[in-house]
GROMACS .gro file of C-alpha atoms in nm:
model
  363
    1MET     CA    1   9.741  10.021  11.753
    2LYS     CA    2   9.553  10.169  12.045
    3LEU     CA    3   9.329   9.992  12.292
    4PHE     CA    4   8.961  10.069  12.297
    5PHE     CA    5   8.656   9.937  12.482
    6PHE     CA    6   8.321   9.968  12.307
    7PHE     CA    7   8.123   9.830  12.598
    8SER     CA    8   8.251  10.088  12.847
    9LEU     CA    9   8.004  10.344  12.709
   10LEU     CA   10   7.692  10.129  12.714
   11VAL     CA   11   7.526  10.359  12.965
   12PHE     CA   12   7.628  10.659  12.753
   13PHE     CA   13   7.473  10.504  12.443
   14LEU     CA   14   7.148  10.412  12.618
   15TYR     CA   15   7.112  10.766  12.747
   16PHE     CA   16   7.134  10.923  12.404
   17SER     CA   17   6.933  10.656  12.222
   18SER     CA   18   6.647  10.686  12.467
   19SER     CA   19   6.612  11.056  12.387
   20THR     CA   20   6.606  11.009  12.011
   21ALA     CA   21   6.279  11.091  11.836
   22ARG     CA   22   6.133  10.817  11.624
   23GLY     CA   23   5.881  10.803  11.347
   24PRO     CA   24   5.723  10.568  11.093
   25LEU     CA   25   5.951  10.348  10.889
   26HIS     CA   26   5.994  10.445  10.526
   27SER     CA   27   5.991  10.149  10.292
   28SER     CA   28   6.151  10.114   9.951
   29LEU     CA   29   6.348   9.862   9.753
   30PRO     CA   30   6.680   9.825   9.935
   31SER     CA   31   7.013   9.830   9.759
   32GLY     CA   32   7.118   9.477   9.679
   33ILE     CA   33   6.777   9.397   9.531
   34ARG     CA   34   6.710   9.415   9.160
   35ASN     CA   35   6.372   9.336   9.012
   36GLY     CA   36   6.260   9.183   9.339
   37SER     CA   37   6.556   8.943   9.369
   38ARG     CA   38   6.873   8.977   9.571
   39ILE     CA   39   7.199   9.015   9.382
   40SER     CA   40   7.397   8.695   9.419
   41PHE     CA   41   7.766   8.641   9.358
   42SER     CA   42   7.858   8.407   9.074
   43ASP     CA   43   8.195   8.253   9.003
   44SER     CA   44   8.220   8.456   8.685
   45VAL     CA   45   8.172   8.792   8.855
   46ARG     CA   46   8.447   9.045   8.782
   47ARG     CA   47   8.518   9.389   8.918
   48GLN     CA   48   8.409   9.555   8.594
   49LEU     CA   49   8.053   9.683   8.598
   50PHE     CA   50   7.880   9.618   8.269
   51GLN     CA   51   7.631   9.896   8.317
   52ASP     CA   52   7.739  10.156   8.062
   53LYS     CA   53   7.393  10.148   7.908
   54GLN     CA   54   7.217  10.210   8.238
   55SER     CA   55   7.021  10.530   8.258
   56LYS     CA   56   7.217  10.802   8.432
   57LEU     CA   57   7.069  11.036   8.685
   58SER     CA   58   6.964  11.366   8.538
   59ASP     CA   59   7.149  11.682   8.625
   60ASP     CA   60   6.824  11.807   8.778
   61ARG     CA   61   6.854  11.546   9.053
   62ALA     CA   62   7.199  11.678   9.141
   63LYS     CA   63   7.074  12.033   9.196
   64GLY     CA   64   7.135  12.140   9.552
   65TYR     CA   65   7.421  11.893   9.601
   66MET     CA   66   7.782  12.005   9.615
   67THR     CA   67   7.983  11.957   9.298
   68ASN     CA   68   8.332  11.816   9.341
   69SER     CA   69   8.464  12.170   9.317
   70ASP     CA   70   8.213  12.285   9.579
   71LEU     CA   71   8.319  11.999   9.806
   72GLU     CA   72   8.688  12.088   9.777
   73LYS     CA   73   8.611  12.451   9.857
   74ALA     CA   74   8.396  12.347  10.155
   75VAL     CA   75   8.670  12.124  10.294
   76LYS     CA   76   8.937  12.393  10.260
   77GLU     CA   77   8.706  12.656  10.407
   78PHE     CA   78   8.642  12.427  10.702
   79GLY     CA   79   9.017  12.398  10.750
   80ARG     CA   80   9.054  12.776  10.763
   81ARG     CA   81   8.752  12.833  10.985
   82CYS     CA   82   8.829  12.553  11.230
   83SER     CA   83   9.208  12.546  11.210
   84ASN     CA   84   9.247  12.517  11.587
   85ILE     CA   85   9.087  12.171  11.591
   86SER     CA   86   9.150  12.037  11.241
   87ARG     CA   87   9.389  11.969  10.959
   88ILE     CA   88   9.317  11.897  10.594
   89TYR     CA   89   9.510  11.641  10.393
   90SER     CA   90   9.471  11.421  10.085
   91ILE     CA   91   9.521  11.044  10.077
   92GLY     CA   92   9.561  11.030   9.698
   93LYS     CA   93   9.374  11.103   9.377
   94SER     CA   94   9.094  10.949   9.173
   95VAL     CA   95   9.135  10.812   8.821
   96HIS     CA   96   9.070  11.163   8.686
   97GLY     CA   97   9.307  11.326   8.932
   98VAL     CA   98   9.057  11.460   9.185
   99PRO     CA   99   9.217  11.479   9.532
  100LEU     CA  100   9.063  11.256   9.799
  101TRP     CA  101   9.041  11.513  10.076
  102VAL     CA  102   9.024  11.420  10.444
  103ILE     CA  103   8.929  11.636  10.742
  104GLU     CA  104   9.090  11.541  11.072
  105ILE     CA  105   8.919  11.676  11.384
  106SER     CA  106   9.100  11.671  11.719
  107ASP     CA  107   9.231  11.908  11.985
  108MET     CA  108   9.576  11.799  11.863
  109PRO     CA  109   9.533  11.729  11.490
  110GLY     CA  110   9.823  11.550  11.326
  111GLU     CA  111   9.982  11.464  11.659
  112GLU     CA  112  10.045  11.116  11.800
  113GLU     CA  113   9.838  11.064  12.113
  114PRO     CA  114   9.721  10.768  12.324
  115GLU     CA  115   9.373  10.816  12.180
  116PRO     CA  116   9.172  10.611  11.931
  117ALA     CA  117   9.124  10.719  11.571
  118PHE     CA  118   8.789  10.684  11.395
  119LYS     CA  119   8.711  10.743  11.027
  120PHE     CA  120   8.397  10.808  10.827
  121VAL     CA  121   8.403  10.743  10.450
  122GLY     CA  122   8.132  10.874  10.220
  123ASN     CA  123   8.036  10.843   9.854
  124VAL     CA  124   8.200  10.503   9.796
  125HIS     CA  125   7.944  10.459   9.522
  126GLY     CA  126   7.914  10.758   9.293
  127ASP     CA  127   7.535  10.751   9.281
  128GLU     CA  128   7.500  10.754   9.661
  129PRO     CA  129   7.589  11.115   9.752
  130VAL     CA  130   7.396  11.167  10.077
  131GLY     CA  131   7.696  11.057  10.283
  132ARG     CA  132   7.927  11.327  10.146
  133GLU     CA  133   7.674  11.595  10.233
  134LEU     CA  134   7.608  11.460  10.583
  135LEU     CA  135   7.976  11.425  10.664
  136LEU     CA  136   8.034  11.794  10.591
  137HIS     CA  137   7.737  11.871  10.815
  138LEU     CA  138   7.896  11.657  11.085
  139ALA     CA  139   8.232  11.832  11.065
  140ASN     CA  140   8.074  12.178  11.074
  141TRP     CA  141   7.840  12.087  11.360
  142ILE     CA  142   8.133  11.968  11.572
  143CYS     CA  143   8.330  12.284  11.493
  144ASP     CA  144   8.035  12.508  11.578
  145ASN     CA  145   7.945  12.328  11.901
  146TYR     CA  146   8.253  12.178  12.065
  147MET     CA  147   8.293  12.472  12.302
  148LYS     CA  148   7.935  12.448  12.424
  149ASP     CA  149   7.816  12.091  12.367
  150SER     CA  150   7.948  11.811  12.588
  151LEU     CA  151   7.924  11.542  12.319
  152ALA     CA  152   8.110  11.750  12.059
  153ARG     CA  153   8.375  11.835  12.319
  154LEU     CA  154   8.406  11.466  12.414
  155ILE     CA  155   8.488  11.379  12.053
  156VAL     CA  156   8.732  11.666  11.997
  157GLU     CA  157   8.924  11.604  12.319
  158ASN     CA  158   8.934  11.223  12.316
  159ILE     CA  159   8.929  11.103  11.954
  160HIS     CA  160   9.111  11.170  11.630
  161LEU     CA  161   8.816  11.181  11.391
  162HIS     CA  162   8.900  11.154  11.019
  163ILE     CA  163   8.635  11.229  10.758
  164LEU     CA  164   8.672  11.136  10.389
  165PRO     CA  165   8.355  11.288  10.237
  166SER     CA  166   8.403  11.136   9.891
  167MET     CA  167   8.599  10.824   9.803
  168ASN     CA  168   8.458  10.825   9.450
  169PRO     CA  169   8.439  11.182   9.313
  170ASP     CA  170   8.462  11.060   8.952
  171GLY     CA  171   8.161  10.834   8.995
  172TYR     CA  172   7.971  11.123   9.150
  173PHE     CA  173   8.056  11.346   8.853
  174LEU     CA  174   7.945  11.072   8.612
  175ARG     CA  175   7.629  11.004   8.818
  176ARG     CA  176   7.697  10.633   8.837
  177ARG     CA  177   7.791  10.368   9.091
  178GLY     CA  178   8.142  10.282   8.970
  179ASN     CA  179   8.446  10.504   8.935
  180ALA     CA  180   8.579  10.653   8.610
  181ASN     CA  181   8.678  10.301   8.500
  182ASN     CA  182   8.327  10.182   8.588
  183ILE     CA  183   8.461   9.967   8.874
  184ASP     CA  184   8.260   9.916   9.190
  185LEU     CA  185   8.509  10.027   9.456
  186ASN     CA  186   8.328   9.822   9.719
  187ARG     CA  187   8.416   9.505   9.527
  188ASP     CA  188   8.778   9.603   9.459
  189PHE     CA  189   8.953   9.517   9.787
  190PRO     CA  190   9.147   9.196   9.858
  191ASP     CA  191   8.906   8.933   9.985
  192GLN     CA  192   8.955   8.628  10.205
  193PHE     CA  193   8.738   8.415   9.974
  194PHE     CA  194   8.800   8.579   9.636
  195PRO     CA  195   9.168   8.556   9.535
  196VAL     CA  196   9.130   8.727   9.196
  197ASN     CA  197   9.119   9.057   9.386
  198ASN     CA  198   9.480   8.998   9.489
  199ASP     CA  199   9.590   9.127   9.149
  200ILE     CA  200   9.758   9.452   9.246
  201ASN     CA  201   9.775   9.575   8.887
  202ALA     CA  202   9.397   9.566   8.856
  203ARG     CA  203   9.334   9.767   9.172
  204GLN     CA  204   9.185  10.112   9.132
  205PRO     CA  205   9.369  10.427   9.252
  206GLU     CA  206   9.090  10.510   9.498
  207THR     CA  207   9.115  10.162   9.651
  208ARG     CA  208   9.494  10.183   9.671
  209ALA     CA  209   9.465  10.523   9.839
  210VAL     CA  210   9.243  10.386  10.114
  211MET     CA  211   9.466  10.081  10.163
  212ASN     CA  212   9.777  10.297  10.190
  213TRP     CA  213   9.592  10.527  10.430
  214LEU     CA  214   9.534  10.239  10.670
  215ARG     CA  215   9.893  10.124  10.639
  216GLU     CA  216  10.008  10.467  10.751
  217MET     CA  217   9.750  10.524  11.022
  218GLN     CA  218   9.592  10.290  11.278
  219PHE     CA  219   9.217  10.331  11.302
  220ALA     CA  220   9.029  10.162  11.584
  221ALA     CA  221   8.693  10.177  11.407
  222SER     CA  222   8.525  10.312  11.098
  223ALA     CA  223   8.202  10.343  10.904
  224SER     CA  224   8.125  10.395  10.537
  225LEU     CA  225   7.804  10.569  10.434
  226HIS     CA  226   7.583  10.430  10.157
  227GLY     CA  227   7.229  10.470  10.027
  228GLY     CA  228   6.946  10.250   9.903
  229ALA     CA  229   6.834  10.098  10.232
  230LEU     CA  230   6.810  10.181  10.602
  231VAL     CA  231   7.027   9.947  10.809
  232ALA     CA  232   7.363   9.915  10.988
  233ASN     CA  233   7.558   9.629  10.828
  234TYR     CA  234   7.847   9.443  10.995
  235PRO     CA  235   8.095   9.160  10.904
  236TRP     CA  236   8.130   8.920  10.756
  237ASP     CA  237   8.005   9.042  10.421
  238GLY     CA  238   8.085   8.718  10.237
  239THR     CA  239   8.071   8.346  10.302
  240GLU     CA  240   8.314   8.072  10.212
  241ASP     CA  241   8.052   7.873  10.020
  242LYS     CA  242   7.903   8.185   9.853
  243ARG     CA  243   7.565   8.109  10.007
  244ARG     CA  244   7.346   8.358  10.188
  245ASN     CA  245   7.356   8.288  10.561
  246TYR     CA  246   7.461   8.447  10.889
  247TYR     CA  247   7.841   8.432  10.887
  248ALA     CA  248   7.973   8.573  11.211
  249CYS     CA  249   8.323   8.713  11.252
  250PRO     CA  250   8.520   8.653  11.574
  251ASP     CA  251   8.409   8.988  11.718
  252ASP     CA  252   8.042   8.948  11.630
  253ASP     CA  253   7.915   9.073  11.967
  254THR     CA  254   8.119   9.392  11.944
  255PHE     CA  255   8.003   9.458  11.588
  256ARG     CA  256   7.639   9.400  11.683
  257PHE     CA  257   7.684   9.646  11.967
  258MET     CA  258   7.837   9.908  11.736
  259ALA     CA  259   7.561   9.860  11.478
  260SER     CA  260   7.298   9.891  11.750
  261ILE     CA  261   7.448  10.219  11.868
  262TYR     CA  262   7.390  10.362  11.522
  263SER     CA  263   7.050  10.205  11.471
  264HIS     CA  264   6.899  10.297  11.807
  265SER     CA  265   7.034  10.652  11.794
  266HIS     CA  266   6.872  10.698  11.452
  267HIS     CA  267   6.530  10.851  11.399
  268ASN     CA  268   6.371  10.525  11.283
  269MET     CA  269   6.633  10.273  11.168
  270SER     CA  270   6.575  10.043  11.465
  271LEU     CA  271   6.204  10.018  11.378
  272SER     CA  272   6.280   9.831  11.056
  273LYS     CA  273   6.045   9.548  10.963
  274GLU     CA  274   6.299   9.393  10.727
  275PHE     CA  275   6.602   9.409  10.959
  276PRO     CA  276   6.535   9.330  11.327
  277GLY     CA  277   6.665   9.617  11.534
  278GLY     CA  278   6.781   9.792  11.217
  279ILE     CA  279   7.104   9.590  11.194
  280THR     CA  280   7.219   9.298  10.980
  281ASN     CA  281   7.507   9.063  10.921
  282GLY     CA  282   7.623   9.138  10.567
  283ALA     CA  283   7.636   8.779  10.447
  284PHE     CA  284   7.290   8.715  10.588
  285TRP     CA  285   7.152   9.007  10.386
  286TYR     CA  286   7.336   8.918  10.064
  287PRO     CA  287   7.700   8.810  10.026
  288ILE     CA  288   7.948   9.041   9.857
  289TYR     CA  289   8.320   8.995   9.788
  290GLY     CA  290   8.599   9.248   9.767
  291GLY     CA  291   8.426   9.481  10.012
  292MET     CA  292   8.602   9.751  10.212
  293GLN     CA  293   8.441   9.652  10.541
  294ASP     CA  294   8.589   9.303  10.572
  295TRP     CA  295   8.928   9.418  10.442
  296ASN     CA  296   8.946   9.684  10.716
  297TYR     CA  297   8.881   9.423  10.983
  298ILE     CA  298   9.116   9.153  10.854
  299HIS     CA  299   9.411   9.355  10.731
  300ALA     CA  300   9.400   9.671  10.942
  301GLY     CA  301   9.238   9.560  11.267
  302CYS     CA  302   8.977   9.832  11.209
  303PHE     CA  303   8.617   9.759  11.313
  304GLU     CA  304   8.417   9.894  11.018
  305LEU     CA  305   8.043   9.915  10.966
  306THR     CA  306   7.861   9.972  10.637
  307LEU     CA  307   7.580  10.219  10.704
  308GLU     CA  308   7.285  10.237  10.467
  309ILE     CA  309   7.147  10.577  10.567
  310SER     CA  310   6.875  10.654  10.312
  311ASP     CA  311   6.615  10.443  10.135
  312ASN     CA  312   6.656  10.661   9.829
  313LYS     CA  313   7.008  10.658   9.689
  314TRP     CA  314   6.986  11.010   9.551
  315PRO     CA  315   6.698  11.197   9.717
  316ASN     CA  316   6.608  11.553   9.630
  317ALA     CA  317   6.840  11.802   9.794
  318ASN     CA  318   6.556  11.950   9.997
  319GLU     CA  319   6.550  11.626  10.197
  320LEU     CA  320   6.911  11.661  10.310
  321PRO     CA  321   6.836  11.870  10.624
  322THR     CA  322   6.591  11.604  10.741
  323LEU     CA  323   6.835  11.323  10.668
  324TRP     CA  324   7.098  11.510  10.867
  325GLU     CA  325   6.865  11.536  11.165
  326TYR     CA  326   6.775  11.166  11.135
  327ASN     CA  327   7.143  11.060  11.131
  328LYS     CA  328   7.312  11.326  11.346
  329MET     CA  329   7.295  11.151  11.682
  330SER     CA  330   7.387  10.818  11.523
  331LEU     CA  331   7.705  10.961  11.371
  332LEU     CA  332   7.802  11.138  11.693
  333ASN     CA  333   7.723  10.847  11.924
  334LEU     CA  334   7.910  10.596  11.709
  335ALA     CA  335   8.225  10.810  11.707
  336ALA     CA  336   8.192  10.886  12.078
  337SER     CA  337   8.165  10.515  12.160
  338LEU     CA  338   8.543  10.499  12.115
  339VAL     CA  339   8.607  10.711  12.420
  340LYS     CA  340   8.762  10.491  12.685
  341GLU     CA  341   9.008  10.466  12.970
  342TYR     CA  342   9.341  10.383  12.816
  343MET     CA  343   9.489  10.075  12.980
  344GLU     CA  344   9.841  10.023  12.849
  345GLY     CA  345   9.887   9.691  13.024
  346SER     CA  346   9.586   9.522  12.859
  347PHE     CA  347   9.652   9.645  12.506
  348HIS     CA  348   9.878   9.366  12.380
  349GLN     CA  349   9.650   9.098  12.521
  350ILE     CA  350   9.349   9.237  12.333
  351VAL     CA  351   9.544   9.262  12.006
  352GLU     CA  352   9.679   8.909  12.045
  353CYS     CA  353   9.331   8.767  12.109
  354HIS     CA  354   9.187   8.951  11.809
  355SER     CA  355   9.465   8.826  11.577
  356LEU     CA  356   9.436   8.469  11.707
  357ALA     CA  357   9.060   8.472  11.657
  358LEU     CA  358   9.100   8.585  11.296
  359LEU     CA  359   9.351   8.311  11.227
  360ARG     CA  360   9.125   8.047  11.373
  361SER     CA  361   8.828   8.174  11.176
  362ARG     CA  362   9.015   8.095  10.852
  363GLU     CA  363   9.141   7.749  10.949
   0.00000   0.00000   0.00000
């Protein structure tokens, strides 16, 4: 594990956020709300999604988006074009055998360095494809600009940035939320309050791939990209009593700071009327269990945010350039917030305090 200081770049964050253009807030029904009511967790909830009869998105809506084949070609082409600052690897396969490709961006890709690692994960839900498109934009923008843009160069030279554009390619192909087994992957991780998810045999291959990824590699921080609302969500996502309320994790201040970096660097996320400052504690919004965000924090020491980046889960493809512009500085600033002065002597103290805080939070 490597030491990092989020607060050391407060001035850096304020500089970039102050220059971000802002506009009117778009309103729509956020994800997590059905028929005007928030989705609540019941004791009988299982990982299986009983939504086979739900209407699927038409193929017309997918026009202009990359197919899984297109995505694979784009990732491999990026690897060839930007081979001096990248490597391409797979962390596993989906139910239907589609490789889960990752792009690593660094001036020393694949090498061990005293630098933090950050990951972006897109398309966790199959019917939320904006993230996979934006993450390819992000990778290509960094490649095109790192020799001439100070922020891109800062990331390349000081961070190992890992980008998983699609965690759920089968769900994307099927135009639905769950994977090929119709399982919501963001309810499939081991959970501190939901022991049924400890059944290893029931875990999906995509979930196992991500878990193994974090066992092999230490990430300091992370963000997954979703659609259906406009907000930066932080832990905890669930509560012990299953009720909706603000349930702070031991590093609440740090998570609020990270979420604010994204929100205030965004075109209009921080102007939200539903979420003050464009950020929210997950459990205060609506509790979920088996989520990837809390698992990252508890089991991998990785500070993960859940980013809702588009009110519309699957907007028309002609909106993608605008969504990229709205989210570009947020993605860059969040990754760049990991840049720090490496202090070897303080590292073990920080890790010990974090671990002790987690243990106390569960007493």
